[in-house]
CSV table of C-alpha atoms in Angstrom, one decimal:
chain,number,residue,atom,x,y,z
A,10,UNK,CA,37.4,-23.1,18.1
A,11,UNK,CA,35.7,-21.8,14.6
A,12,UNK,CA,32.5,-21.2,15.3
A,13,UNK,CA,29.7,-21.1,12.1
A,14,UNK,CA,27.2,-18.0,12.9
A,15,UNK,CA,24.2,-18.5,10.9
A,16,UNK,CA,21.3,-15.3,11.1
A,17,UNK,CA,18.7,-14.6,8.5
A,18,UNK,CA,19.4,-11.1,7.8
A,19,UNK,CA,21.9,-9.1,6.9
A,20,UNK,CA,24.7,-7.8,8.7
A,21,UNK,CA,25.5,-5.9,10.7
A,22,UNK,CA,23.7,-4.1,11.9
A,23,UNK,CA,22.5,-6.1,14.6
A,24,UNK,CA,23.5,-5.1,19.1
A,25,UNK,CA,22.9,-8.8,19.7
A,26,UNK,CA,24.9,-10.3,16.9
A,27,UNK,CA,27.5,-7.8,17.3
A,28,UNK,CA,28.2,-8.2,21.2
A,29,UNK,CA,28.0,-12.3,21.0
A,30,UNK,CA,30.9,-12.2,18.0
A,31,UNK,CA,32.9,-9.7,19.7
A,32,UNK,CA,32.8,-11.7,23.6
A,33,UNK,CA,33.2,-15.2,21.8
A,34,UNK,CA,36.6,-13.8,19.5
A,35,UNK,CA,37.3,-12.1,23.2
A,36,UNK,CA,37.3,-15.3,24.3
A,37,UNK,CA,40.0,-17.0,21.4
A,38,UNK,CA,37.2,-18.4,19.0
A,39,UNK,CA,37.2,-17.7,15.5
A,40,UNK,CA,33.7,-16.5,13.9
A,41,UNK,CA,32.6,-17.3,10.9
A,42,UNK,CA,29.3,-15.5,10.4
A,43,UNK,CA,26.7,-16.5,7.0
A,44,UNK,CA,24.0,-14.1,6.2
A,45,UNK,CA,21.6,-13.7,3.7
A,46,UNK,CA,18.6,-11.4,2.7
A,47,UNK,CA,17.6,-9.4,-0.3
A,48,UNK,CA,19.5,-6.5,1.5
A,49,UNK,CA,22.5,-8.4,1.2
A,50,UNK,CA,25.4,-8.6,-1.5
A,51,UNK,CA,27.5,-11.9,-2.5
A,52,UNK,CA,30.6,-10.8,-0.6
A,53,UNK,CA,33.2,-12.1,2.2
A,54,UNK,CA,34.4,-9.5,4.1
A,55,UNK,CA,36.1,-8.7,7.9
A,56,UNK,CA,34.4,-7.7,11.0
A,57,UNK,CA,36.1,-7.0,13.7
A,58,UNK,CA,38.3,-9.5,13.6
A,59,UNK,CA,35.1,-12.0,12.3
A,60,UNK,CA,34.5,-13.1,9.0
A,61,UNK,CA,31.4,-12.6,7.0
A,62,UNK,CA,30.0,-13.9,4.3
A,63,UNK,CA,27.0,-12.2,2.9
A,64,UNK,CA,24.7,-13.6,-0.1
A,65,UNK,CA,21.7,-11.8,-1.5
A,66,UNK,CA,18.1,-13.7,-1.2
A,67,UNK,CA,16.2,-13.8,-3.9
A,68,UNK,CA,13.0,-12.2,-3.1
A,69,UNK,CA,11.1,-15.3,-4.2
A,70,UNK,CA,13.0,-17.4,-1.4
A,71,UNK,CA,12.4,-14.5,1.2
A,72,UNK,CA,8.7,-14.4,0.8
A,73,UNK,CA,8.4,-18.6,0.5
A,74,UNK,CA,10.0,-18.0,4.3
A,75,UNK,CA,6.4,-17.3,6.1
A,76,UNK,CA,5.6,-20.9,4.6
A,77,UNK,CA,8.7,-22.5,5.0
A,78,UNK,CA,7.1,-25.3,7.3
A,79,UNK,CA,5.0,-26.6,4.8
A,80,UNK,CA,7.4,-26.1,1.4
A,81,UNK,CA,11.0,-26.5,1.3
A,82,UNK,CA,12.1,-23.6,-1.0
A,83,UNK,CA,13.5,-21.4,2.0
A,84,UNK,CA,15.0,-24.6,3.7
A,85,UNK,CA,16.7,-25.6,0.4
A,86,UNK,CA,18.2,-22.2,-0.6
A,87,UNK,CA,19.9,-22.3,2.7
A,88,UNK,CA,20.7,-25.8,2.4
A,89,UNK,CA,22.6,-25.3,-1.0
A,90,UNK,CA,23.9,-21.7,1.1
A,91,UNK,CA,25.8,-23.6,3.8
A,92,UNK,CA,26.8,-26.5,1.9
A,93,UNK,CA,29.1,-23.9,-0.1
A,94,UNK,CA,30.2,-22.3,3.3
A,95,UNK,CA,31.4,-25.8,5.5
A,96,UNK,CA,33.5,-26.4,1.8
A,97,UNK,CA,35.2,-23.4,2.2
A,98,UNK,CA,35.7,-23.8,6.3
A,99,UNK,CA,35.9,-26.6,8.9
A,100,UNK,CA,33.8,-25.6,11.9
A,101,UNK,CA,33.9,-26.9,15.3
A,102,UNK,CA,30.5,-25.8,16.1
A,103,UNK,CA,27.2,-24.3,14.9
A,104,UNK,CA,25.5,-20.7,16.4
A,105,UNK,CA,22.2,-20.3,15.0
A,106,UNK,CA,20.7,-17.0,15.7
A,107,UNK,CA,16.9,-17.5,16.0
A,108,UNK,CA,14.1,-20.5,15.6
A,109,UNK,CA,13.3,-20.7,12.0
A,110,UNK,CA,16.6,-22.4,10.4
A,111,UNK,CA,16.6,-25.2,13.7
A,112,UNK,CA,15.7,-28.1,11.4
A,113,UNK,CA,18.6,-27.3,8.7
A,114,UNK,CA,21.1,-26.2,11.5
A,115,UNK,CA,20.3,-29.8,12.8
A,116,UNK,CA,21.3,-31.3,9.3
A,117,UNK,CA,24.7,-30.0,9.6
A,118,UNK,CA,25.6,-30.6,12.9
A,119,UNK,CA,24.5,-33.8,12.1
A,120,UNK,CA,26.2,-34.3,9.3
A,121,UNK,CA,29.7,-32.9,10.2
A,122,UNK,CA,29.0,-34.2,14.0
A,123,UNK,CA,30.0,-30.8,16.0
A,124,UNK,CA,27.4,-29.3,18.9
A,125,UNK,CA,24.5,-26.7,17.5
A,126,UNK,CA,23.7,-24.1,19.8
A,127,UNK,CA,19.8,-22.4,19.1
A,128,UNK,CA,20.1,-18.9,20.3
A,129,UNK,CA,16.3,-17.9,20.5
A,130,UNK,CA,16.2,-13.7,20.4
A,131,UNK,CA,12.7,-14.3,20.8
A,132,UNK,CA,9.5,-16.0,21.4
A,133,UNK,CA,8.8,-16.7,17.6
A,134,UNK,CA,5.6,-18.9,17.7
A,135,UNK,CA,4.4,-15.6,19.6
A,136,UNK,CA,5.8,-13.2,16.7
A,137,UNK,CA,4.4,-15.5,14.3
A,138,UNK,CA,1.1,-14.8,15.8
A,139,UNK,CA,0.9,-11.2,15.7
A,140,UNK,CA,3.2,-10.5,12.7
A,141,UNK,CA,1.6,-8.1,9.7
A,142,UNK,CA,2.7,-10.8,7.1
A,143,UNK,CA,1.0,-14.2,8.8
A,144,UNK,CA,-2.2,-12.1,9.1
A,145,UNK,CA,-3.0,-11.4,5.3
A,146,UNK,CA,-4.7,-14.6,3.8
A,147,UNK,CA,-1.7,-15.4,2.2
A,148,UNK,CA,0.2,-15.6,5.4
A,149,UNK,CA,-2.8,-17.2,7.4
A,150,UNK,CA,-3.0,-20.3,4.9
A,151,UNK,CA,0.7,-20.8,5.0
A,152,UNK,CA,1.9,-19.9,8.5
A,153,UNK,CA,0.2,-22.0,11.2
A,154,UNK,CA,0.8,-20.6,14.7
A,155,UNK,CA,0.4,-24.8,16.1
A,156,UNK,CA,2.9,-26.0,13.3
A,157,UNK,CA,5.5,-23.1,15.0
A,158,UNK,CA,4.8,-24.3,18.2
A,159,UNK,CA,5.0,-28.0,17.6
A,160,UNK,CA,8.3,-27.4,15.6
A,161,UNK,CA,9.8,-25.3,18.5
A,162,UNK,CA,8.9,-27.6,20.9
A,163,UNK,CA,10.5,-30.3,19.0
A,164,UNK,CA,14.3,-28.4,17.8
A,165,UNK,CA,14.7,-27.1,21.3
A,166,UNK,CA,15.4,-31.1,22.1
A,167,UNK,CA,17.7,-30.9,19.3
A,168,UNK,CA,19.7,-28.6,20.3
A,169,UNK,CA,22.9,-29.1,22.3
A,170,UNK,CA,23.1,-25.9,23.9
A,171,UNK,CA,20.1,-23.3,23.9
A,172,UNK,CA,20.5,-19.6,24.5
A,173,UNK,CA,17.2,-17.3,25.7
A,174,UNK,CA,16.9,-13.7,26.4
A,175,UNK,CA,15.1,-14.1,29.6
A,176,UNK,CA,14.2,-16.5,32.7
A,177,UNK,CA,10.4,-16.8,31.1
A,178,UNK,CA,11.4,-17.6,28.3
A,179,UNK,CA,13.6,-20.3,29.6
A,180,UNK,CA,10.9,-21.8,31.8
A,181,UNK,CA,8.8,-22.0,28.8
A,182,UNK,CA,10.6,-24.0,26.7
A,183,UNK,CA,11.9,-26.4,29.3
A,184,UNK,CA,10.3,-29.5,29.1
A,185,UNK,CA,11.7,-33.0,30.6
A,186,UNK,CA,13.8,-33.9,28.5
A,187,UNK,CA,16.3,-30.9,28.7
A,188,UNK,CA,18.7,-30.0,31.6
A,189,UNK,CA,18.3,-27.0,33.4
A,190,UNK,CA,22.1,-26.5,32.6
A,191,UNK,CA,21.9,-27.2,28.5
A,192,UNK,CA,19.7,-23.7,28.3
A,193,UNK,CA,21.6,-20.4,29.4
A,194,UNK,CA,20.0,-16.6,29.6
A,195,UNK,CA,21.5,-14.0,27.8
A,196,UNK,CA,19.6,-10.8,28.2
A,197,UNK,CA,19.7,-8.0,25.9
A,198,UNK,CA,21.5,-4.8,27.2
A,199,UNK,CA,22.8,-2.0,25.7
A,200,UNK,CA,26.4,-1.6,25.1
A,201,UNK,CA,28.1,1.0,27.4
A,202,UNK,CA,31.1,1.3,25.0
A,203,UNK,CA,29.0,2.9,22.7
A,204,UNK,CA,28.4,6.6,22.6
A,205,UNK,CA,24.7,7.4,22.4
A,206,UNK,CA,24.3,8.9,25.9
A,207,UNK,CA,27.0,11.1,26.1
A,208,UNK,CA,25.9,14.2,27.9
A,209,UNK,CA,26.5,16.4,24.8
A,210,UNK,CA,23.7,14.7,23.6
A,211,UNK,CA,20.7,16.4,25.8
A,212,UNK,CA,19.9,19.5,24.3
A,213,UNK,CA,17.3,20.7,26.7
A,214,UNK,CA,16.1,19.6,30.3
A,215,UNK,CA,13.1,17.8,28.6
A,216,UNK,CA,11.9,14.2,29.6
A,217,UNK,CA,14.0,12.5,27.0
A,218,UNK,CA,12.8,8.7,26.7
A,219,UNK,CA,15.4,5.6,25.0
A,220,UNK,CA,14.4,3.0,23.3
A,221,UNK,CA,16.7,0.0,21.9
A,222,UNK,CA,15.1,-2.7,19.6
A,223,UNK,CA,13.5,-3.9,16.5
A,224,UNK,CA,10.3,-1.7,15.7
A,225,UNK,CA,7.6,-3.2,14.9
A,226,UNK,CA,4.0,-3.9,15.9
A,227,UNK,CA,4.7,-6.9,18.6
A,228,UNK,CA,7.2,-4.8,20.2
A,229,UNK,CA,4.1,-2.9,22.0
A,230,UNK,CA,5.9,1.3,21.4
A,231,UNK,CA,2.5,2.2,20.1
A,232,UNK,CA,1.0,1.5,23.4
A,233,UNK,CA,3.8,3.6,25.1
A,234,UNK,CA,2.9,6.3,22.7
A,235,UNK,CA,-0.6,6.5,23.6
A,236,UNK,CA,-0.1,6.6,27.0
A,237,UNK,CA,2.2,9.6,26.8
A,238,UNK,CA,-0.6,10.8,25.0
A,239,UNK,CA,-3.2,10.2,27.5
């Protein structure tokens, strides 16, 4: 099975994106990953045996993103994106990492008629929420925290398959309509192949304390920080 990838970013780097591709080519699939951010550069290239095609954002189209609900100039730029990738590939199914491209992944699986799987990394009406950017009055007039609720609410039952990070998180998107067997729970965990705790590491008896993840303010460090502190 080729399997479309779809994540607003580049990559890599990113442990989630990284361990899905590698289990699913593990597993025979072929992955076929489209990126794109102002980070990026217009290039195909290999992955570990996955292919990757990268395409640099405009920063226009990256800031329109926070009000991509109300105007269509993200939703277009990635509608014009993936038309160009399913001419270059046939794909037996789409893997969209995060909530905000639901809608447009929709279109496509539509459109070509092969499953769409959501793979939610996070609460993202709850992000939203909190996020530096939706709190400037800029953000605040375009980003509406009941619009991201409503549209999650509504692409969940779009979705063929959807993937969550943990059990909450898949009791609180379940609603009626969906199966308890159409939403799986993927947690996030570090990669033991990897070589960041190797003893040689620890130069000192000190408490030494790990962290794996995005940093930002949502993610809550600052209140571990001032507890140490306290």
């Amino acid at each position: 099975m080729r399997i479309l990838m779809i994540l607003e970013n580049t990559f890599p780097p990113d442990i989630r994106v990284e361990k899905e591709i590698k289990s699913l080519i593990a597993a025979g699939h072929e992955i076929v990953l489209a990126c794109s951010s102002p980070a990026s550069k217009d290039e195909a290239k290999d992955w570990n045996s996955a292919t990757i095609i990268r395409k640099k954002m405009p920063r226009f189209i990256y800031k329109s993103s926070v009000g991509c609900l109300q105007f269509q100039f993200y939703f277009n730029y990635w509608r014009k994106y993936l038309k160009f990738v399913f001419k270059q590939y046939k794909f037996d199914a789409i893997h969209l990492h995060d909530l905000p491209l639901a809608k447009v992944a929709k279109e496509f699986s539509i459109k070509y008629q092969i499953p769409f799987v959501l793979d939610l990394h996070e609460n993202w009406p709850a992000a939203m929420k909190i996020a530096v950017h939706t709190n400037t009055i800029l953000g605040k007039t375009f980003s509406s925290n009941i619009q991201w609720q409503y549209y999650e609410r509504k692409n969940v039952l779009q979705a063929d398959k959807i993937i969550t990070v943990v059990e909450e998180m898949k009791e609180r998107i379940s609603q009626p309509e969906l199966h308890d067997n159409d939403i799986y729970v993927l947690p996030n965990t570090i990669s033991l192949d990897d070589s960041i705790f190797e003893e040689s590491t620890i130069k000192n008896k000190r408490l030494t304390l790990f962290y794996a993840g995005g940093i930002n303010i949502h993610r809550g460090l600052q209140i571990v920080l001032q507890a140490l502190i306290e």
